[in-house]
Coordinates of C-alpha atoms in Angstrom, one line a residue:
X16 CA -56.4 -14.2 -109.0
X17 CA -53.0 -12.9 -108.2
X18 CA -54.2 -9.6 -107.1
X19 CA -56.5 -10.7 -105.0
X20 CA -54.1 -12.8 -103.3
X21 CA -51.7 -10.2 -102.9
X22 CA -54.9 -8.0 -101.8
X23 CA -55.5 -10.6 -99.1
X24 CA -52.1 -10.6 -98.0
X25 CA -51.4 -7.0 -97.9
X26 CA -55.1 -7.0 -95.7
X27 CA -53.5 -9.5 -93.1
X28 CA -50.4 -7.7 -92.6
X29 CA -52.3 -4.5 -92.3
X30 CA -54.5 -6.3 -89.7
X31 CA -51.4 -8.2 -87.5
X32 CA -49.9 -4.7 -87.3
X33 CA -52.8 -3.1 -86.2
X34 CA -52.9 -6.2 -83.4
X35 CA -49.5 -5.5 -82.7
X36 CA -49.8 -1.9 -81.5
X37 CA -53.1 -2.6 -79.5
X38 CA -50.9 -4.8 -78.1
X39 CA -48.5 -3.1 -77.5
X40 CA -50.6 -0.2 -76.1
X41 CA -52.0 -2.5 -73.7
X42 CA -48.9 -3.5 -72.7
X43 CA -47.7 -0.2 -71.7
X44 CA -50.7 1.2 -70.3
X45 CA -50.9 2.5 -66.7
X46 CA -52.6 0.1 -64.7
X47 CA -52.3 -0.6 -60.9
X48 CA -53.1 -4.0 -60.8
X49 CA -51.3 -5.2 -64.6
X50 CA -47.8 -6.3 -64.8
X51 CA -45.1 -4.8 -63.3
X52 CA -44.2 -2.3 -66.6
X53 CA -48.0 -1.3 -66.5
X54 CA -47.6 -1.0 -62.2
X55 CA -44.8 0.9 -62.8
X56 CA -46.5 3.2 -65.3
X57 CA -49.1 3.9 -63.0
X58 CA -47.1 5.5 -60.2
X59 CA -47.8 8.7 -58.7
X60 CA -46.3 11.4 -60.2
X61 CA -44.2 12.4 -57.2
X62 CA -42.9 9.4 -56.4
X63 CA -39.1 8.2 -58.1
X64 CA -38.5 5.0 -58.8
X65 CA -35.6 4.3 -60.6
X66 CA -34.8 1.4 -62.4
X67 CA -31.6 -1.1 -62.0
X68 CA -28.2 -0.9 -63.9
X69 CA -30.4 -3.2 -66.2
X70 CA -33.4 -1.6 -66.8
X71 CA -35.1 -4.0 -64.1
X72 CA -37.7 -2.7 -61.6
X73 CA -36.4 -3.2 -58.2
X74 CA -39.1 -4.3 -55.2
X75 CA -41.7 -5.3 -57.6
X76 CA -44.5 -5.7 -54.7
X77 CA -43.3 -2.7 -52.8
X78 CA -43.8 -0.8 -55.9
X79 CA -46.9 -2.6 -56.5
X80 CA -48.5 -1.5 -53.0
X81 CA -47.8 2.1 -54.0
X82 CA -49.5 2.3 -57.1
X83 CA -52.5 0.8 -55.8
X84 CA -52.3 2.7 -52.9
X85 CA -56.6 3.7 -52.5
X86 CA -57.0 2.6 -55.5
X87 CA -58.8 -1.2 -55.0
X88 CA -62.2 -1.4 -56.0
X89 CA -63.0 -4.7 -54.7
X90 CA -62.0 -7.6 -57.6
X91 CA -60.2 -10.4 -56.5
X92 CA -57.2 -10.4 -58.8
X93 CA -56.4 -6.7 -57.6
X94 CA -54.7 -8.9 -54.5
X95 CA -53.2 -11.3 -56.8
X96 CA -49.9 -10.3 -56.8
X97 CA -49.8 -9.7 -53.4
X98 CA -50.9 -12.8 -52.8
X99 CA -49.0 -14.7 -55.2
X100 CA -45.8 -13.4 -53.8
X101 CA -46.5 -14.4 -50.4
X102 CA -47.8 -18.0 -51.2
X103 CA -44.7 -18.3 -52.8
X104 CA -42.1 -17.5 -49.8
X105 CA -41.4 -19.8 -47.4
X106 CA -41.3 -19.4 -43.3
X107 CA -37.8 -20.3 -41.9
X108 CA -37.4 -21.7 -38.6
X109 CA -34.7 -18.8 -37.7
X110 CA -34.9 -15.0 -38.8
X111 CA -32.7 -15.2 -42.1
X112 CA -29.6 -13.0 -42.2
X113 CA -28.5 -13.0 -46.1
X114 CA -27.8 -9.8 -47.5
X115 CA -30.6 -10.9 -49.9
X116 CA -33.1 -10.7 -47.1
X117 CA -32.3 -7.9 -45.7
X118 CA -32.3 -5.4 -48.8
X119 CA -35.4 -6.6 -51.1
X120 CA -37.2 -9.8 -49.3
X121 CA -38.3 -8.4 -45.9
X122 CA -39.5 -5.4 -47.6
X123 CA -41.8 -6.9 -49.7
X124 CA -42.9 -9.3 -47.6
X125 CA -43.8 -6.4 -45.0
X126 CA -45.0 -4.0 -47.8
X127 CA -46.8 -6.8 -49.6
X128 CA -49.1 -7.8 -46.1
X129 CA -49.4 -3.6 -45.7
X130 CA -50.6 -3.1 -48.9
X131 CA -53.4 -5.7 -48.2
X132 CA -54.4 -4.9 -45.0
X133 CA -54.9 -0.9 -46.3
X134 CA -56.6 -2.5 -49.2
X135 CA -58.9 -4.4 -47.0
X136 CA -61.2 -2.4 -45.4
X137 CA -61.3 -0.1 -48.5
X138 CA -63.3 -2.2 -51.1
X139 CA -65.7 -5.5 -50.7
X140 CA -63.7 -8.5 -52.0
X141 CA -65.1 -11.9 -52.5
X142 CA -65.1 -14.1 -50.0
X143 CA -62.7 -16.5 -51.3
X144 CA -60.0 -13.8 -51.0
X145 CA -60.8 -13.4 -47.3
X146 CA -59.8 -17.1 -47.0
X147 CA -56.7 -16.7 -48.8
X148 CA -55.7 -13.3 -47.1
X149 CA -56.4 -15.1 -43.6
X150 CA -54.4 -18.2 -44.5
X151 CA -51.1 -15.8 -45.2
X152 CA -52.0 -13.3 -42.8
X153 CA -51.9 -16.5 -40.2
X154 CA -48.8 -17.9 -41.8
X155 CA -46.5 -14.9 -41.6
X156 CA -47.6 -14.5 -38.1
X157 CA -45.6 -16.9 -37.1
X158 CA -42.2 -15.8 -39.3
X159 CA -39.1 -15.1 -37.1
X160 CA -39.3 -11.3 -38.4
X161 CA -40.7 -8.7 -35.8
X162 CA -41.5 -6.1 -39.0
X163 CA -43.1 -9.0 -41.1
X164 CA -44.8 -10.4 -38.0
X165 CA -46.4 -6.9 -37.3
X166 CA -47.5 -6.2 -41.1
X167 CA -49.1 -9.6 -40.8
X168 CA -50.8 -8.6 -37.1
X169 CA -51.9 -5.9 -39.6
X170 CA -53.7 -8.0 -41.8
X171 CA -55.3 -9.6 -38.6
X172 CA -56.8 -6.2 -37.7
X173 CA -57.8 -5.1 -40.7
X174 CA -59.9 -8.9 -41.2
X175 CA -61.7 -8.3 -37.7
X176 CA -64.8 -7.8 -38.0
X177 CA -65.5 -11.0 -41.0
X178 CA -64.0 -13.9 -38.3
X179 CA -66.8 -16.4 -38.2
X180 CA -66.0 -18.0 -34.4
X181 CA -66.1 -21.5 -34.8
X182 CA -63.7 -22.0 -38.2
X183 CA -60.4 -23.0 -36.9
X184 CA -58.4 -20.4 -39.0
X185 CA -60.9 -17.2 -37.8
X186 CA -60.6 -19.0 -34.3
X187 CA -56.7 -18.9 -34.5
X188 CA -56.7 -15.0 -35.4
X189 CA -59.1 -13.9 -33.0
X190 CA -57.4 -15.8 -30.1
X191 CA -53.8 -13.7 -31.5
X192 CA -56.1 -10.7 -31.4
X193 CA -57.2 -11.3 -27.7
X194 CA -55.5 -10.5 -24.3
X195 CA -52.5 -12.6 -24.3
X196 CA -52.4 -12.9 -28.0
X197 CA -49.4 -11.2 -30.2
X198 CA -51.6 -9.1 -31.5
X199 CA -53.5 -7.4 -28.1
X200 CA -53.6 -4.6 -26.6
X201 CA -50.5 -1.9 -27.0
X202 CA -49.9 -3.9 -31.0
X203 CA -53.4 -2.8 -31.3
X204 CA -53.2 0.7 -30.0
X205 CA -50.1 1.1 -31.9
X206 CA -51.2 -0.4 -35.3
X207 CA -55.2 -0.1 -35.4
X208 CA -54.4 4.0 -37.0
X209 CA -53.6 2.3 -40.4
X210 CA -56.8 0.5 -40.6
X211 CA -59.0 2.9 -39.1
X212 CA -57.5 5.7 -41.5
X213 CA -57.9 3.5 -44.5
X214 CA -61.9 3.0 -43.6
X215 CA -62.1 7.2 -43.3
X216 CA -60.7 7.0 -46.5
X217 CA -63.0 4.0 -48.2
X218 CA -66.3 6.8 -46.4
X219 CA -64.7 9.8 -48.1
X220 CA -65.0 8.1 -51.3
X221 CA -68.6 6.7 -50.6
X222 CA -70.1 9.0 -48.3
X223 CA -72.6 7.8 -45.9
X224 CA -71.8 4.3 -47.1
X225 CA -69.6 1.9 -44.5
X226 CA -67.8 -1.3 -45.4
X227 CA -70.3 -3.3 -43.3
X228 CA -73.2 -2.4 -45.1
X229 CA -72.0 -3.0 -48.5
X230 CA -70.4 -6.6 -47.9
X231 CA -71.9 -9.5 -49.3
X232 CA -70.4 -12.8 -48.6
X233 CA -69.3 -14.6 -51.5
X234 CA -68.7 -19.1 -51.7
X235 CA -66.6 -19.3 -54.5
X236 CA -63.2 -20.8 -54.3
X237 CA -59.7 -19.5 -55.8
X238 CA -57.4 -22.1 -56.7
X239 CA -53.8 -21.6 -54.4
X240 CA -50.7 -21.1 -56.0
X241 CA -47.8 -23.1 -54.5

């Protein structure tokens, strides 16, 4: 009876260990879209990134938008941080000037809205993340920033051609996109490179395939994170 208890237990440790390392495998594993260890891990080789006098990763998102960098395939939590991480900042009445802002906060606001708008005309995404892109997109329009409103005109652009005319949010952006808008015109001519670059890029991948004819609308809704 003993032994077999002592089997038993020596069999469950064996196993929790063997769960620990998978575990901690996982943990550690390169992966774009993970957590920010695994994001980190999955950095192109030529890029540095070097951690903080405490072993923390600084700009998390900005990080983030260079390991994904052509690398979405399309699932909705592939935005999720991105998205998370705007939700979650507020727009100020006045353009802040706190150190804190001005070294990590408009950089990965502005790197977090770049990273989607690349991302965007890449890969088909559900339709519930072209809500929630729009909804930010539209909000940091309107932040007393002129790099975070541009990376958010960005977003705009790279949404075009999914605006369904008669929604009041798809009504908003297209009226910014039009002559007299923000977004018109020499914004356009400046910033429309990015997103026609990153649709050469999705065709290189997929020849003879365009976005267009690979979208399928989806109805499903994500729930919103404060």
């Amino acid at each position: 009876m003993r032994a077999s208890i002592r089997i038993w237990i020596a069999a469950l440790v064996c196993m929790t260990l063997v769960a620990i390392t998978i575990y901690n495998l996982n943990a550690t594993r390169p992966d774009p879209f993970g957590s920010v260890e695994q994001a980190y891990r999955a950095l192109p080789k030529r890029v540095t990134w070097e951690r903080d006098e405490n072993g923390n990763i600084p700009l998390p998102i900005t990080m983030r938008g260079i390991a994904a960098r052509d690398r979405f395939t399309g699932k909705a939590s592939e935005l999720e941080p991105f998205l998370s991480y705007l939700e979650s900042r507020e727009i100020p009445a006045d353009r802040p000037v706190s150190e804190e802002f001005l070294q990590i906060e408009q950089a990965e606001i502005a790197n977090g809205l770049r990273a989607i708008a690349r991302a965007w005309p890449q890969a088909v995404f559900p339709r519930e993340s072209f809500d929630d892109v729009l909804a930010q997109a539209l909000r940091f329009a309107q932040y007393p920033d002129r790099l975070i409103r541009s990376q958010a005109g960005l977003v705009l652009l790279a949404l075009e051609d999914q605006f369904r005319p008669g929604e009041p949010q798809s009504d908003l952006a297209i009226s910014m996109l039009s002559e007299g808008g923000p977004f018109c015109c020499k914004f356009r001519e400046t910033w429309i490179g990015v997103i026609e670059n990153a649709r050469r890029f999705a065709q290189s991948r997929v020849p003879g395939v365009s976005r267009k004819s690979k979208a399928k609308p989806h109805t499903s809704r994500r729930k919103t994170a404060p």
